[in-house]
CSV table of C-alpha atoms in Angstrom, one decimal:
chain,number,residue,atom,x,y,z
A,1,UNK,CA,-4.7,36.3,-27.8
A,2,UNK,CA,-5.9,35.9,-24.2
A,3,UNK,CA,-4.5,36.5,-20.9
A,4,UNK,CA,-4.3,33.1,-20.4
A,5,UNK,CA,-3.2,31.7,-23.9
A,6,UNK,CA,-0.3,34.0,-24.0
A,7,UNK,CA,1.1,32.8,-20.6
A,8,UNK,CA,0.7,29.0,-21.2
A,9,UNK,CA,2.5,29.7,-25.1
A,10,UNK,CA,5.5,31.4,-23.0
A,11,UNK,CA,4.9,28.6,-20.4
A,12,UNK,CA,5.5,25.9,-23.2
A,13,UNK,CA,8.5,28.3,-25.1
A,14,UNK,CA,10.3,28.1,-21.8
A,15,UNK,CA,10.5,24.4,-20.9
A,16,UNK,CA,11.2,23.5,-24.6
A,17,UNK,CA,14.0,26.0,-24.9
A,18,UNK,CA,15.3,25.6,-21.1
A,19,UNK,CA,14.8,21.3,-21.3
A,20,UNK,CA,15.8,20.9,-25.2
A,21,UNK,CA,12.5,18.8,-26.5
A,22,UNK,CA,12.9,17.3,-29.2
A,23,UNK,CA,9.9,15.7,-29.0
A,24,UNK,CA,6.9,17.9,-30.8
A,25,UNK,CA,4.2,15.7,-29.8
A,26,UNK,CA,5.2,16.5,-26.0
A,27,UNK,CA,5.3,19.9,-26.8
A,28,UNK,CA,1.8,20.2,-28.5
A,29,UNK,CA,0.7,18.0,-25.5
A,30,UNK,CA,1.8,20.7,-22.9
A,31,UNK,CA,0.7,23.7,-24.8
A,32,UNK,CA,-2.7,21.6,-24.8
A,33,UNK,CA,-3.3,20.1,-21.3
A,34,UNK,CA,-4.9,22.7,-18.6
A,35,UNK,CA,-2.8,22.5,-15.4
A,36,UNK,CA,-5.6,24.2,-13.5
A,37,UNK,CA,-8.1,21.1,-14.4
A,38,UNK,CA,-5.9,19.0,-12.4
A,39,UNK,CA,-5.7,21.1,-9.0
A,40,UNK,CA,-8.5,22.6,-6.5
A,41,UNK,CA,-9.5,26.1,-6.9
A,42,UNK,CA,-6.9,28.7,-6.1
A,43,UNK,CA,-5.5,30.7,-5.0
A,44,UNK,CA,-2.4,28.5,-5.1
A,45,UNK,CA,0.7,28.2,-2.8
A,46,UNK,CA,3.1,28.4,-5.3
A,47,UNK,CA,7.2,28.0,-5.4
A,48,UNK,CA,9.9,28.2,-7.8
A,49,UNK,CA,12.2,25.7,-8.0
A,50,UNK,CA,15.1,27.0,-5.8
A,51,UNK,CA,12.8,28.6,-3.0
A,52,UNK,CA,12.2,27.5,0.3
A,53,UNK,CA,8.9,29.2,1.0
A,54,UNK,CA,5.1,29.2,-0.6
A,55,UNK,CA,4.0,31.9,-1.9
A,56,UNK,CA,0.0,32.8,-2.3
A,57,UNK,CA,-1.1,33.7,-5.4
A,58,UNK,CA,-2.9,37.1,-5.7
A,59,UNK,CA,-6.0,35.3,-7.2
A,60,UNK,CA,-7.5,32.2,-8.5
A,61,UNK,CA,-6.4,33.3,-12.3
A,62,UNK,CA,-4.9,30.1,-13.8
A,63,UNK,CA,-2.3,32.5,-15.9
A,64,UNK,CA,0.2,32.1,-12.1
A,65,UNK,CA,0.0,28.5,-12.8
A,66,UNK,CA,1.9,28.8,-16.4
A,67,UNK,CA,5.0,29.2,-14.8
A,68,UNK,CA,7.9,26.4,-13.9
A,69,UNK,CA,6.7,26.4,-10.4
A,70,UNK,CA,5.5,23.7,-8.1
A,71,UNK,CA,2.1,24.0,-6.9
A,72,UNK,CA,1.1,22.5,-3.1
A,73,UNK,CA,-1.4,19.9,-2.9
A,74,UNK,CA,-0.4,19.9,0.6
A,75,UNK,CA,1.9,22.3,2.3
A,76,UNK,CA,1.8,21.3,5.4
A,77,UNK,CA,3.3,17.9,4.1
A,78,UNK,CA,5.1,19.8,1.4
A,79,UNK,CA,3.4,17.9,-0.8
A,80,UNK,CA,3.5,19.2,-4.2
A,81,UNK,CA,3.1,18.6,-8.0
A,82,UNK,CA,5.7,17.9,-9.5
A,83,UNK,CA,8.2,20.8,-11.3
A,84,UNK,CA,7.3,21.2,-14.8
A,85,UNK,CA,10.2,21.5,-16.6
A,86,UNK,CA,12.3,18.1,-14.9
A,87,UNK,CA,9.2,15.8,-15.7
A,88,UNK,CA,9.1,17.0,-19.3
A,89,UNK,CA,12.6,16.6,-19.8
A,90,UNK,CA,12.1,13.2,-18.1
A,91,UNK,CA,9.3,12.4,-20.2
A,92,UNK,CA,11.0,13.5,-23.5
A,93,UNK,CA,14.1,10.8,-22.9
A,94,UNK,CA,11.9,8.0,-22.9
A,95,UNK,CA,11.3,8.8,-26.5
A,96,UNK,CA,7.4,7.2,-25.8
A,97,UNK,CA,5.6,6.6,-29.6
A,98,UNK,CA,2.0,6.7,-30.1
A,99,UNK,CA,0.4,3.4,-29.2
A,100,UNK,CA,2.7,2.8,-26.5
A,101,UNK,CA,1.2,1.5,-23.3
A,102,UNK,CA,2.3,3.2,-20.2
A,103,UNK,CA,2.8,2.4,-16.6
A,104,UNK,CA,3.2,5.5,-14.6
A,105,UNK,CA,3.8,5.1,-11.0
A,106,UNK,CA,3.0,8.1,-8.4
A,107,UNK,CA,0.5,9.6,-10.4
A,108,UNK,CA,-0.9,12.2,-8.0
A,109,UNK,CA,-3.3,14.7,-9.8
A,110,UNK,CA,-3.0,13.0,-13.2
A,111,UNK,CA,-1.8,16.2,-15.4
A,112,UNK,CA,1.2,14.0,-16.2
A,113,UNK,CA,-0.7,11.3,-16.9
A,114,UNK,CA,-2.9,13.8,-19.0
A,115,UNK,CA,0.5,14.4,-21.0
A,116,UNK,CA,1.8,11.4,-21.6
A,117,UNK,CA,-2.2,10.2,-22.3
A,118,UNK,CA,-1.7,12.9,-25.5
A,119,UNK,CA,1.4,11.0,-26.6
A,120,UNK,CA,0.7,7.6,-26.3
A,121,UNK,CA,-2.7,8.4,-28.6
A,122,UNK,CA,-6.0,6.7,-28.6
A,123,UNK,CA,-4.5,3.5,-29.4
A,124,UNK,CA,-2.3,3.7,-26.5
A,125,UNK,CA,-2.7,3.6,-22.5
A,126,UNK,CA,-1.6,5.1,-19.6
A,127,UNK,CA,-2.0,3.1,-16.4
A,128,UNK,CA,-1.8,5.4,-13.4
A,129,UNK,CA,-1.4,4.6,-10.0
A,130,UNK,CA,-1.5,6.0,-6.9
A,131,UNK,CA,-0.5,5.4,-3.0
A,132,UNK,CA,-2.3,7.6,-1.6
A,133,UNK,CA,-6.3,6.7,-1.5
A,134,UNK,CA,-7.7,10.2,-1.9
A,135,UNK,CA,-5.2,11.5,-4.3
A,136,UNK,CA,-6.0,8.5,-6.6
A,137,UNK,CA,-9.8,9.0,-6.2
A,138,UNK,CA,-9.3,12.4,-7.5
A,139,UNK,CA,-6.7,11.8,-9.9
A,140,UNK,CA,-9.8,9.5,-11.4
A,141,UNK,CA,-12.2,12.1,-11.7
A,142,UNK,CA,-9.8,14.8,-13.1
A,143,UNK,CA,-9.3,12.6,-15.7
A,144,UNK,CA,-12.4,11.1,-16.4
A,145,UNK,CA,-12.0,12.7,-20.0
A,146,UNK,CA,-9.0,10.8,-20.8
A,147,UNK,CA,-10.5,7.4,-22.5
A,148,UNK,CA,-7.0,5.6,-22.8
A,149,UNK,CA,-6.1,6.3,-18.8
A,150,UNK,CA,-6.7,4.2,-16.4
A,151,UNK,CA,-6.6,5.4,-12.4
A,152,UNK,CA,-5.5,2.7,-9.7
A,153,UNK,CA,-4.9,2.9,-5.9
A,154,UNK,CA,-1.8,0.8,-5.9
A,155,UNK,CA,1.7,1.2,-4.6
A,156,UNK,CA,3.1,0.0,-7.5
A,157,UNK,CA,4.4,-3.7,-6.3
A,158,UNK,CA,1.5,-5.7,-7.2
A,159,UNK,CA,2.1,-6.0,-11.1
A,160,UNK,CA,2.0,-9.7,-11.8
A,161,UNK,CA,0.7,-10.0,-16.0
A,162,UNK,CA,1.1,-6.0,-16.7
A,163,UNK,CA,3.5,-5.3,-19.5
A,164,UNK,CA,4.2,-2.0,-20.4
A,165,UNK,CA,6.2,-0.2,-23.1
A,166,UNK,CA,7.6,2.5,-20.8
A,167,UNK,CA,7.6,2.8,-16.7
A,168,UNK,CA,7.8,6.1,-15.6
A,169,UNK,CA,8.2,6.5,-11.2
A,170,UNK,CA,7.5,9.9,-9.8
A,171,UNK,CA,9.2,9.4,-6.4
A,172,UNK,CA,12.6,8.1,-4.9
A,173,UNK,CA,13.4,4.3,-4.2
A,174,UNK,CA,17.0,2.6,-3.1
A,175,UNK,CA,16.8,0.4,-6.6
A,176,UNK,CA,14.6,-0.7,-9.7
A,177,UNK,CA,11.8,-3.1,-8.1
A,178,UNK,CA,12.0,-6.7,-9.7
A,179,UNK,CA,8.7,-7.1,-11.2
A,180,UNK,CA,9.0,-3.2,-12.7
A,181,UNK,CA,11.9,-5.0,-14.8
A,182,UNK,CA,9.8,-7.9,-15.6
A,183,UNK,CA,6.9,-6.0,-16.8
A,184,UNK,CA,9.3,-4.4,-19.5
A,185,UNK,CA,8.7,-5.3,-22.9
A,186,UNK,CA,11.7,-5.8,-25.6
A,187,UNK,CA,13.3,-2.3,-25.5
A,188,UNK,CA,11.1,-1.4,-22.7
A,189,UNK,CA,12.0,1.4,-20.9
A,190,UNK,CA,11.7,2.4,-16.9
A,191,UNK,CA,12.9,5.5,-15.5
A,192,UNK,CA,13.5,5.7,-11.6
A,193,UNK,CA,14.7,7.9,-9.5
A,194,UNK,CA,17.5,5.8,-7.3
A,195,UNK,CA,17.7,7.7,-4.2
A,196,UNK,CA,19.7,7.7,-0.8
A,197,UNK,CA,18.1,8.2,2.7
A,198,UNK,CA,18.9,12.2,2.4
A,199,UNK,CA,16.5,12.0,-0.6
A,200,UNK,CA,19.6,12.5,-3.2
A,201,UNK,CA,20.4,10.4,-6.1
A,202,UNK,CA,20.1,10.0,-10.0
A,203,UNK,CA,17.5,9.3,-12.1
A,204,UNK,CA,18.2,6.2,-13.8
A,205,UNK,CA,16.8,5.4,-17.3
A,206,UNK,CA,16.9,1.2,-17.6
A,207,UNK,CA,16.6,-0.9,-21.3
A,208,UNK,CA,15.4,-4.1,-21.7
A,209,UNK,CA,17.6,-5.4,-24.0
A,210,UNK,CA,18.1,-8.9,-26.0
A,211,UNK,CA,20.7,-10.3,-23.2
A,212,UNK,CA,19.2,-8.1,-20.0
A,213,UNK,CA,19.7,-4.6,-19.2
A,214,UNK,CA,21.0,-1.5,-20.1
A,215,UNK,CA,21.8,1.1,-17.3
A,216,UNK,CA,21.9,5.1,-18.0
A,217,UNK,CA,22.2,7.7,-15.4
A,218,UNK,CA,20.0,10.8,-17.0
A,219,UNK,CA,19.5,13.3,-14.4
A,220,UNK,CA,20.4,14.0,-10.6
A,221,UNK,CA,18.2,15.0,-8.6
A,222,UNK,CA,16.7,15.4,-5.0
A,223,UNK,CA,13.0,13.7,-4.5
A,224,UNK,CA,10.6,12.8,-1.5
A,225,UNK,CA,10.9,8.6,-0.9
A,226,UNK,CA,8.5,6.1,-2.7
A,227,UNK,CA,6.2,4.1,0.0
A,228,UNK,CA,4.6,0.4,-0.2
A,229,UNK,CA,6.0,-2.7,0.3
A,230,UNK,CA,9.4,-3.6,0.0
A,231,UNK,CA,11.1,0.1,0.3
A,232,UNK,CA,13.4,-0.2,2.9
A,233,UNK,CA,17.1,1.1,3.7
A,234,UNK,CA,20.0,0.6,1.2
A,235,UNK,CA,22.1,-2.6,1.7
A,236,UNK,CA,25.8,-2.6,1.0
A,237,UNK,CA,25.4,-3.7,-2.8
A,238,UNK,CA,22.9,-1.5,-3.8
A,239,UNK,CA,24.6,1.4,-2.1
A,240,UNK,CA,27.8,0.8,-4.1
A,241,UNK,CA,25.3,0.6,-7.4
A,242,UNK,CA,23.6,3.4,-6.4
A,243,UNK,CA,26.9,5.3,-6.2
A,244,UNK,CA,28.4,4.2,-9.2
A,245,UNK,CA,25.0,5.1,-11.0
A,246,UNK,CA,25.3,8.7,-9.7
A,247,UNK,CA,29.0,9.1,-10.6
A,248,UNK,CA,28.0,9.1,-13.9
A,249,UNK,CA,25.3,11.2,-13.9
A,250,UNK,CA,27.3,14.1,-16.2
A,251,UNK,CA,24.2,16.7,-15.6
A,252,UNK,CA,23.6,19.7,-12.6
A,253,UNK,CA,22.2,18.9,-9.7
A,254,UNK,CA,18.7,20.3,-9.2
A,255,UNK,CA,17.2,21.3,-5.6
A,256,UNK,CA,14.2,20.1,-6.0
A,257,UNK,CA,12.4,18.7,-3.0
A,258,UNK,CA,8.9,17.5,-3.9
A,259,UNK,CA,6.0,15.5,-2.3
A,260,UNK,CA,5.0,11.7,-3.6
A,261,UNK,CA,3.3,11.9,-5.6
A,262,UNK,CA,5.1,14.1,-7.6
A,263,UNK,CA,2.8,15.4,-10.0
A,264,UNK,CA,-0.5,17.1,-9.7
């Protein structure tokens, strides 16, 4: 076994033993999606998930990449991919089946759209979109490959007709946007992280159900703010919501501060 093979197998041993996956099709899927196809050259300014400082890699190897590290798109925005082992473990909740269409918002680089691409299948889709005009272009071109993908420079809000199976947000917002809700199928499923204005909150996992919706708090967490249309400062209702949501949120809290989009 290569250099490289052996680190992304250890790479893949440790999120599914550190995260709990239950799902093998999201394993396979990480053990067979190249990070380094969906980054610029190295080397890379790398961190781990509790440091407060790059660090360079000694070379443009893609083994440093097959770590649980963040990797800068931008670092002097601290704009980064997002950290490996929270989005799988977010990915693996929404149980998503194959033929499920997709609607993942904050895309940036595409390797999670890459992922969840592998688990949705060939007779599925993964809509991606993007805020941010040059990430999106090159978010398209890394994943040209990907037949059932589809790359869009969109902040999210303009949605009227898309229906989706499962909504996935990469970055924080003070509460679920209507039409994300409407575009629900039954039994639909959107995960969004419902944050504060010191970038804290709780990842919420929402249900379409037969009478409305069902509420989970799944994970806390600390995330750079969504932008577009319509994101502004908590109101007294949503605040309390937001606060009741958190409450519940039974799980550690994870310092992760990372750029929109969230992952590369």
């Amino acid at each position: 076994m290569s250099d490289l093979a052996a680190a992304r197998a250890r790479y893949v041993e440790l999120i599914a033993r550190r995260e709990r996956i239950s799902s093998k099709r999201l394993i396979d899927a990480l053990a067979t999606v190249p990070r380094e196809d969906f980054l610029a050259r190295g080397p890379w300014r790398i961190k781990s998930e509790a440091a407060r400082s790059y660090r360079l890699t000694p070379d443009a190897d893609p083994v440093h990449l097959y770590d649980n590290v963040l990797v800068a798109i931008d670092a002097r925005r601290k704009l980064d991919t997002g950290l490996p082992s929270l989005w799988a473990h977010l990915i693996d909740v929404l149980d998503i089946k194959e033929g499920d269409r997709v609607l993942q918002i904050g895309c940036g680089l595409g390797y999670f759209s890459a992922v969840l691409s592998k688990l949705v299948g060939p007779k599925g889709r993964v809509h991606a979109i993007e805020c941010d005009e040059r990430l999106a272009s090159r978010a398209a071109s890394f994943l040209h490959a990907y037949a059932n993908v589809d790359v869009d420079h969109s902040d999210g809000r303009d949605l009227i007709g898309e229906v989706a199976d499962v909504i996935i947000v990469h970055a924080g917002f003070p509460h679920p946007h209507p039409l994300w809700l409407q575009a629900l199928r039954p039994r639909g499923r959107l995960l969004v992280p419902l944050t504060q204005r010191d970038r804290e909150g709780a990842v919420i996992k929402i249900t379409r159900r037969a009478k409305g919706f069902e509420a989970e708090a799944v994970q806390q967490i600390r995330i750079f703010p969504g932008q577009g249309r319509g994101v502004t400062a908590l109101d007294d209702r949503v605040a309390d919501w937001w606060q009741r949501a958190a409450a519940l949120a039974p799980l550690r809290f994870r310092g992760l501060e990372q750029g929109l989009p969230s992952d590369g």
